[in-house]
Amino acid sequence: GNNLTITGDVSNSGTGTVASSISSNISIASASSLTGALSFSASGNNVNNFTVNIGGNGSVLIASDLVVNGSLNLVSGYLNIGNNNIEISSSGSITGGVSTCYIITGATGELSMHLTAGIGSETMFPVGTSIQFCPANIELNTGSSSGLVSVGVGANVYNQGTGGIDVSINQPLVDATWFVSSNITSNLNMNLELVW
């Protein structure tokens, strides 16, 4: 229920976790990348607002799942979620998200957002790999069910989806693979635009 602002570093040898609530605001306002990861406890991984403002093209690694109920503010630097999930609740939103400030996902990491069908505008998922911004723009069309949509992106294009030979080495392809999923089990109708 309290606020936390990190202006320095986080040790890479620490084992502590943060326990936050939907009334907690967390800000990373460091001059450079954090050495260690920021981990949230399983029962305390909700926040109100989460702000990333890291200088020098720095990043912060989140080593656990996180739910943002207010605003995820991407000001400067990168939010690296690795193979974890960051969910923007149905009352939440994202501000920012450009080629110099986005969410880096790992092989199975995802940004999840609650989308409402038929609102007539697309929602940008500001995701990318450690070397390139690869956002996805998604709109649930009128008549579709509403629900949670998740997007992750990984480097390389494999001939068997997530494994096998990396065909992007010798083929003229975009060197990224997007992973899109949803909890909508029927009547899913979306427009999907992938950007690189």
mmCIF file with all atom_site columns, N, CA, C and O in Angstrom, residues 40-76:
data_model
loop_
_atom_site.group_PDB
_atom_site.id
_atom_site.type_symbol
_atom_site.label_atom_id
_atom_site.label_alt_id
_atom_site.label_comp_id
_atom_site.label_asym_id
_atom_site.label_entity_id
_atom_site.label_seq_id
_atom_site.pdbx_PDB_ins_code
_atom_site.Cartn_x
_atom_site.Cartn_y
_atom_site.Cartn_z
_atom_site.occupancy
_atom_site.B_iso_or_equiv
_atom_site.pdbx_formal_charge
_atom_site.auth_seq_id
_atom_site.auth_comp_id
_atom_site.auth_asym_id
_atom_site.auth_atom_id
_atom_site.pdbx_PDB_model_num
ATOM 1   N N  . PHE A 1 40 ? 8.680  -9.586  -7.623  1.00 0.00 ? 40 PHE A N  1
ATOM 2   C CA . PHE A 1 40 ? 7.487  -9.367  -6.819  1.00 0.00 ? 40 PHE A CA 1
ATOM 3   C C  . PHE A 1 40 ? 7.049  -10.694 -6.216  1.00 0.00 ? 40 PHE A C  1
ATOM 4   O O  . PHE A 1 40 ? 7.160  -11.741 -6.850  1.00 0.00 ? 40 PHE A O  1
ATOM 5   N N  . SER A 1 41 ? 6.511  -10.650 -4.996  1.00 0.00 ? 41 SER A N  1
ATOM 6   C CA . SER A 1 41 ? 6.003  -11.864 -4.371  1.00 0.00 ? 41 SER A CA 1
ATOM 7   C C  . SER A 1 41 ? 4.736  -12.306 -5.098  1.00 0.00 ? 41 SER A C  1
ATOM 8   O O  . SER A 1 41 ? 4.030  -11.486 -5.685  1.00 0.00 ? 41 SER A O  1
ATOM 9   N N  . ALA A 1 42 ? 4.452  -13.583 -5.055  1.00 0.00 ? 42 ALA A N  1
ATOM 10  C CA . ALA A 1 42 ? 3.294  -14.134 -5.765  1.00 0.00 ? 42 ALA A CA 1
ATOM 11  C C  . ALA A 1 42 ? 1.982  -13.542 -5.271  1.00 0.00 ? 42 ALA A C  1
ATOM 12  O O  . ALA A 1 42 ? 1.029  -13.379 -6.032  1.00 0.00 ? 42 ALA A O  1
ATOM 13  N N  . SER A 1 43 ? 1.914  -13.189 -3.990  1.00 0.00 ? 43 SER A N  1
ATOM 14  C CA . SER A 1 43 ? 0.679  -12.626 -3.444  1.00 0.00 ? 43 SER A CA 1
ATOM 15  C C  . SER A 1 43 ? 0.714  -11.102 -3.378  1.00 0.00 ? 43 SER A C  1
ATOM 16  O O  . SER A 1 43 ? -0.240 -10.483 -2.926  1.00 0.00 ? 43 SER A O  1
ATOM 17  N N  . GLY A 1 44 ? 1.797  -10.493 -3.846  1.00 0.00 ? 44 GLY A N  1
ATOM 18  C CA . GLY A 1 44 ? 1.933  -9.038  -3.813  1.00 0.00 ? 44 GLY A CA 1
ATOM 19  C C  . GLY A 1 44 ? 2.477  -8.496  -5.108  1.00 0.00 ? 44 GLY A C  1
ATOM 20  O O  . GLY A 1 44 ? 3.383  -7.669  -5.127  1.00 0.00 ? 44 GLY A O  1
ATOM 21  N N  . ASN A 1 45 ? 1.929  -8.982  -6.228  1.00 0.00 ? 45 ASN A N  1
ATOM 22  C CA . ASN A 1 45 ? 2.457  -8.567  -7.537  1.00 0.00 ? 45 ASN A CA 1
ATOM 23  C C  . ASN A 1 45 ? 1.478  -7.674  -8.298  1.00 0.00 ? 45 ASN A C  1
ATOM 24  O O  . ASN A 1 45 ? 1.449  -7.666  -9.515  1.00 0.00 ? 45 ASN A O  1
ATOM 25  N N  . ASN A 1 46 ? 0.675  -6.916  -7.570  1.00 0.00 ? 46 ASN A N  1
ATOM 26  C CA . ASN A 1 46 ? -0.206 -5.915  -8.169  1.00 0.00 ? 46 ASN A CA 1
ATOM 27  C C  . ASN A 1 46 ? 0.320  -4.533  -7.819  1.00 0.00 ? 46 ASN A C  1
ATOM 28  O O  . ASN A 1 46 ? 0.783  -4.305  -6.697  1.00 0.00 ? 46 ASN A O  1
ATOM 29  N N  . VAL A 1 47 ? 0.249  -3.613  -8.771  1.00 0.00 ? 47 VAL A N  1
ATOM 30  C CA . VAL A 1 47 ? 0.606  -2.218  -8.526  1.00 0.00 ? 47 VAL A CA 1
ATOM 31  C C  . VAL A 1 47 ? -0.473 -1.337  -9.129  1.00 0.00 ? 47 VAL A C  1
ATOM 32  O O  . VAL A 1 47 ? -1.260 -1.785  -9.970  1.00 0.00 ? 47 VAL A O  1
ATOM 33  N N  . ASN A 1 48 ? -0.482 -0.086  -8.697  1.00 0.00 ? 48 ASN A N  1
ATOM 34  C CA . ASN A 1 48 ? -1.345 0.896   -9.344  1.00 0.00 ? 48 ASN A CA 1
ATOM 35  C C  . ASN A 1 48 ? -0.615 1.405   -10.582 1.00 0.00 ? 48 ASN A C  1
ATOM 36  O O  . ASN A 1 48 ? -0.823 0.920   -11.682 1.00 0.00 ? 48 ASN A O  1
ATOM 37  N N  . ASN A 1 49 ? 0.309  2.343   -10.406 1.00 0.00 ? 49 ASN A N  1
ATOM 38  C CA . ASN A 1 49 ? 1.102  2.864   -11.517 1.00 0.00 ? 49 ASN A CA 1
ATOM 39  C C  . ASN A 1 49 ? 2.524  2.323   -11.445 1.00 0.00 ? 49 ASN A C  1
ATOM 40  O O  . ASN A 1 49 ? 3.094  2.188   -10.359 1.00 0.00 ? 49 ASN A O  1
ATOM 41  N N  . PHE A 1 50 ? 3.095  2.025   -12.619 1.00 0.00 ? 50 PHE A N  1
ATOM 42  C CA . PHE A 1 50 ? 4.488  1.555   -12.709 1.00 0.00 ? 50 PHE A CA 1
ATOM 43  C C  . PHE A 1 50 ? 5.169  2.398   -13.769 1.00 0.00 ? 50 PHE A C  1
ATOM 44  O O  . PHE A 1 50 ? 4.722  2.445   -14.921 1.00 0.00 ? 50 PHE A O  1
ATOM 45  N N  . THR A 1 51 ? 6.246  3.094   -13.369 1.00 0.00 ? 51 THR A N  1
ATOM 46  C CA . THR A 1 51 ? 6.927  4.021   -14.278 1.00 0.00 ? 51 THR A CA 1
ATOM 47  C C  . THR A 1 51 ? 8.357  3.563   -14.529 1.00 0.00 ? 51 THR A C  1
ATOM 48  O O  . THR A 1 51 ? 9.087  3.252   -13.587 1.00 0.00 ? 51 THR A O  1
ATOM 49  N N  . VAL A 1 52 ? 8.739  3.530   -15.807 1.00 0.00 ? 52 VAL A N  1
ATOM 50  C CA . VAL A 1 52 ? 10.108 3.205   -16.213 1.00 0.00 ? 52 VAL A CA 1
ATOM 51  C C  . VAL A 1 52 ? 10.719 4.467   -16.803 1.00 0.00 ? 52 VAL A C  1
ATOM 52  O O  . VAL A 1 52 ? 10.266 4.967   -17.848 1.00 0.00 ? 52 VAL A O  1
ATOM 53  N N  . ASN A 1 53 ? 11.743 5.012   -16.126 1.00 0.00 ? 53 ASN A N  1
ATOM 54  C CA . ASN A 1 53 ? 12.421 6.228   -16.572 1.00 0.00 ? 53 ASN A CA 1
ATOM 55  C C  . ASN A 1 53 ? 13.906 6.049   -16.310 1.00 0.00 ? 53 ASN A C  1
ATOM 56  O O  . ASN A 1 53 ? 14.446 6.526   -15.310 1.00 0.00 ? 53 ASN A O  1
ATOM 57  N N  . ILE A 1 54 ? 14.562 5.333   -17.227 1.00 0.00 ? 54 ILE A N  1
ATOM 58  C CA . ILE A 1 54 ? 15.961 4.951   -17.058 1.00 0.00 ? 54 ILE A CA 1
ATOM 59  C C  . ILE A 1 54 ? 16.796 5.623   -18.135 1.00 0.00 ? 54 ILE A C  1
ATOM 60  O O  . ILE A 1 54 ? 16.497 5.530   -19.327 1.00 0.00 ? 54 ILE A O  1
ATOM 61  N N  . GLY A 1 55 ? 17.854 6.284   -17.724 1.00 0.00 ? 55 GLY A N  1
ATOM 62  C CA . GLY A 1 55 ? 18.724 6.982   -18.662 1.00 0.00 ? 55 GLY A CA 1
ATOM 63  C C  . GLY A 1 55 ? 19.667 6.057   -19.397 1.00 0.00 ? 55 GLY A C  1
ATOM 64  O O  . GLY A 1 55 ? 19.817 4.882   -19.066 1.00 0.00 ? 55 GLY A O  1
ATOM 65  N N  . GLY A 1 56 ? 20.310 6.600   -20.423 1.00 0.00 ? 56 GLY A N  1
ATOM 66  C CA . GLY A 1 56 ? 21.350 5.888   -21.149 1.00 0.00 ? 56 GLY A CA 1
ATOM 67  C C  . GLY A 1 56 ? 20.913 4.624   -21.834 1.00 0.00 ? 56 GLY A C  1
ATOM 68  O O  . GLY A 1 56 ? 21.689 3.669   -21.906 1.00 0.00 ? 56 GLY A O  1
ATOM 69  N N  . ASN A 1 57 ? 19.687 4.568   -22.351 1.00 0.00 ? 57 ASN A N  1
ATOM 70  C CA . ASN A 1 57 ? 19.151 3.361   -22.980 1.00 0.00 ? 57 ASN A CA 1
ATOM 71  C C  . ASN A 1 57 ? 19.229 2.162   -22.048 1.00 0.00 ? 57 ASN A C  1
ATOM 72  O O  . ASN A 1 57 ? 19.440 1.037   -22.478 1.00 0.00 ? 57 ASN A O  1
ATOM 73  N N  . GLY A 1 58 ? 19.052 2.414   -20.764 1.00 0.00 ? 58 GLY A N  1
ATOM 74  C CA . GLY A 1 58 ? 19.136 1.362   -19.768 1.00 0.00 ? 58 GLY A CA 1
ATOM 75  C C  . GLY A 1 58 ? 17.861 0.547   -19.677 1.00 0.00 ? 58 GLY A C  1
ATOM 76  O O  . GLY A 1 58 ? 16.860 0.830   -20.331 1.00 0.00 ? 58 GLY A O  1
ATOM 77  N N  . SER A 1 59 ? 17.910 -0.473  -18.822 1.00 0.00 ? 59 SER A N  1
ATOM 78  C CA . SER A 1 59 ? 16.751 -1.351  -18.682 1.00 0.00 ? 59 SER A CA 1
ATOM 79  C C  . SER A 1 59 ? 16.618 -1.835  -17.243 1.00 0.00 ? 59 SER A C  1
ATOM 80  O O  . SER A 1 59 ? 17.559 -1.767  -16.456 1.00 0.00 ? 59 SER A O  1
ATOM 81  N N  . VAL A 1 60 ? 15.428 -2.317  -16.941 1.00 0.00 ? 60 VAL A N  1
ATOM 82  C CA . VAL A 1 60 ? 15.163 -2.974  -15.667 1.00 0.00 ? 60 VAL A CA 1
ATOM 83  C C  . VAL A 1 60 ? 14.544 -4.324  -15.992 1.00 0.00 ? 60 VAL A C  1
ATOM 84  O O  . VAL A 1 60 ? 13.666 -4.435  -16.842 1.00 0.00 ? 60 VAL A O  1
ATOM 85  N N  . LEU A 1 61 ? 15.043 -5.372  -15.332 1.00 0.00 ? 61 LEU A N  1
ATOM 86  C CA . LEU A 1 61 ? 14.538 -6.724  -15.519 1.00 0.00 ? 61 LEU A CA 1
ATOM 87  C C  . LEU A 1 61 ? 13.518 -7.024  -14.434 1.00 0.00 ? 61 LEU A C  1
ATOM 88  O O  . LEU A 1 61 ? 13.788 -6.848  -13.250 1.00 0.00 ? 61 LEU A O  1
ATOM 89  N N  . ILE A 1 62 ? 12.341 -7.472  -14.842 1.00 0.00 ? 62 ILE A N  1
ATOM 90  C CA . ILE A 1 62 ? 11.315 -7.918  -13.907 1.00 0.00 ? 62 ILE A CA 1
ATOM 91  C C  . ILE A 1 62 ? 11.367 -9.443  -13.887 1.00 0.00 ? 62 ILE A C  1
ATOM 92  O O  . ILE A 1 62 ? 11.170 -10.086 -14.915 1.00 0.00 ? 62 ILE A O  1
ATOM 93  N N  . ALA A 1 63 ? 11.642 -10.012 -12.721 1.00 0.00 ? 63 ALA A N  1
ATOM 94  C CA . ALA A 1 63 ? 11.859 -11.458 -12.609 1.00 0.00 ? 63 ALA A CA 1
ATOM 95  C C  . ALA A 1 63 ? 10.643 -12.190 -12.057 1.00 0.00 ? 63 ALA A C  1
ATOM 96  O O  . ALA A 1 63 ? 10.776 -13.236 -11.428 1.00 0.00 ? 63 ALA A O  1
ATOM 97  N N  . SER A 1 64 ? 9.448  -11.654 -12.290 1.00 0.00 ? 64 SER A N  1
ATOM 98  C CA . SER A 1 64 ? 8.211  -12.295 -11.839 1.00 0.00 ? 64 SER A CA 1
ATOM 99  C C  . SER A 1 64 ? 7.058  -11.701 -12.640 1.00 0.00 ? 64 SER A C  1
ATOM 100 O O  . SER A 1 64 ? 7.231  -10.708 -13.342 1.00 0.00 ? 64 SER A O  1
ATOM 101 N N  . ASP A 1 65 ? 5.902  -12.302 -12.523 1.00 0.00 ? 65 ASP A N  1
ATOM 102 C CA . ASP A 1 65 ? 4.719  -11.738 -13.165 1.00 0.00 ? 65 ASP A CA 1
ATOM 103 C C  . ASP A 1 65 ? 4.305  -10.467 -12.421 1.00 0.00 ? 65 ASP A C  1
ATOM 104 O O  . ASP A 1 65 ? 4.578  -10.311 -11.228 1.00 0.00 ? 65 ASP A O  1
ATOM 105 N N  . LEU A 1 66 ? 3.621  -9.563  -13.152 1.00 0.00 ? 66 LEU A N  1
ATOM 106 C CA . LEU A 1 66 ? 3.207  -8.289  -12.569 1.00 0.00 ? 66 LEU A CA 1
ATOM 107 C C  . LEU A 1 66 ? 1.884  -7.871  -13.193 1.00 0.00 ? 66 LEU A C  1
ATOM 108 O O  . LEU A 1 66 ? 1.679  -8.044  -14.400 1.00 0.00 ? 66 LEU A O  1
ATOM 109 N N  . VAL A 1 67 ? 0.979  -7.318  -12.378 1.00 0.00 ? 67 VAL A N  1
ATOM 110 C CA . VAL A 1 67 ? -0.297 -6.788  -12.857 1.00 0.00 ? 67 VAL A CA 1
ATOM 111 C C  . VAL A 1 67 ? -0.323 -5.299  -12.568 1.00 0.00 ? 67 VAL A C  1
ATOM 112 O O  . VAL A 1 67 ? -0.129 -4.874  -11.420 1.00 0.00 ? 67 VAL A O  1
ATOM 113 N N  . VAL A 1 68 ? -0.545 -4.491  -13.616 1.00 0.00 ? 68 VAL A N  1
ATOM 114 C CA . VAL A 1 68 ? -0.635 -3.038  -13.482 1.00 0.00 ? 68 VAL A CA 1
ATOM 115 C C  . VAL A 1 68 ? -2.102 -2.648  -13.563 1.00 0.00 ? 68 VAL A C  1
ATOM 116 O O  . VAL A 1 68 ? -2.758 -2.890  -14.582 1.00 0.00 ? 68 VAL A O  1
ATOM 117 N N  . ASN A 1 69 ? -2.617 -2.054  -12.495 1.00 0.00 ? 69 ASN A N  1
ATOM 118 C CA . ASN A 1 69 ? -4.032 -1.686  -12.431 1.00 0.00 ? 69 ASN A CA 1
ATOM 119 C C  . ASN A 1 69 ? -4.279 -0.247  -12.848 1.00 0.00 ? 69 ASN A C  1
ATOM 120 O O  . ASN A 1 69 ? -5.392 0.110   -13.213 1.00 0.00 ? 69 ASN A O  1
ATOM 121 N N  . GLY A 1 70 ? -3.255 0.599   -12.794 1.00 0.00 ? 70 GLY A N  1
ATOM 122 C CA . GLY A 1 70 ? -3.365 1.994   -13.196 1.00 0.00 ? 70 GLY A CA 1
ATOM 123 C C  . GLY A 1 70 ? -2.720 2.195   -14.548 1.00 0.00 ? 70 GLY A C  1
ATOM 124 O O  . GLY A 1 70 ? -3.199 1.712   -15.560 1.00 0.00 ? 70 GLY A O  1
ATOM 125 N N  . SER A 1 71 ? -1.574 2.881   -14.541 1.00 0.00 ? 71 SER A N  1
ATOM 126 C CA . SER A 1 71 ? -0.890 3.191   -15.797 1.00 0.00 ? 71 SER A CA 1
ATOM 127 C C  . SER A 1 71 ? 0.540  2.643   -15.788 1.00 0.00 ? 71 SER A C  1
ATOM 128 O O  . SER A 1 71 ? 1.267  2.824   -14.814 1.00 0.00 ? 71 SER A O  1
ATOM 129 N N  . LEU A 1 72 ? 0.905  1.974   -16.879 1.00 0.00 ? 72 LEU A N  1
ATOM 130 C CA . LEU A 1 72 ? 2.300  1.615   -17.122 1.00 0.00 ? 72 LEU A CA 1
ATOM 131 C C  . LEU A 1 72 ? 2.876  2.755   -17.940 1.00 0.00 ? 72 LEU A C  1
ATOM 132 O O  . LEU A 1 72 ? 2.486  2.963   -19.098 1.00 0.00 ? 72 LEU A O  1
ATOM 133 N N  . ASN A 1 73 ? 3.768  3.536   -17.335 1.00 0.00 ? 73 ASN A N  1
ATOM 134 C CA . ASN A 1 73 ? 4.335  4.725   -17.969 1.00 0.00 ? 73 ASN A CA 1
ATOM 135 C C  . ASN A 1 73 ? 5.724  4.408   -18.491 1.00 0.00 ? 73 ASN A C  1
ATOM 136 O O  . ASN A 1 73 ? 6.661  4.246   -17.707 1.00 0.00 ? 73 ASN A O  1
ATOM 137 N N  . LEU A 1 74 ? 5.857  4.309   -19.807 1.00 0.00 ? 74 LEU A N  1
ATOM 138 C CA . LEU A 1 74 ? 7.149  4.039   -20.438 1.00 0.00 ? 74 LEU A CA 1
ATOM 139 C C  . LEU A 1 74 ? 7.731  5.383   -20.873 1.00 0.00 ? 74 LEU A C  1
ATOM 140 O O  . LEU A 1 74 ? 7.372  5.918   -21.921 1.00 0.00 ? 74 LEU A O  1
ATOM 141 N N  . VAL A 1 75 ? 8.628  5.937   -20.050 1.00 0.00 ? 75 VAL A N  1
ATOM 142 C CA . VAL A 1 75 ? 9.177  7.265   -20.282 1.00 0.00 ? 75 VAL A CA 1
ATOM 143 C C  . VAL A 1 75 ? 10.499 7.176   -21.024 1.00 0.00 ? 75 VAL A C  1
ATOM 144 O O  . VAL A 1 75 ? 10.710 7.818   -22.047 1.00 0.00 ? 75 VAL A O  1
ATOM 145 N N  . SER A 1 76 ? 11.420 6.359   -20.506 1.00 0.00 ? 76 SER A N  1
ATOM 146 C CA . SER A 1 76 ? 12.748 6.227   -21.092 1.00 0.00 ? 76 SER A CA 1
ATOM 147 C C  . SER A 1 76 ? 13.345 4.896   -20.644 1.00 0.00 ? 76 SER A C  1
ATOM 148 O O  . SER A 1 76 ? 13.156 4.481   -19.496 1.00 0.00 ? 76 SER A O  1
#
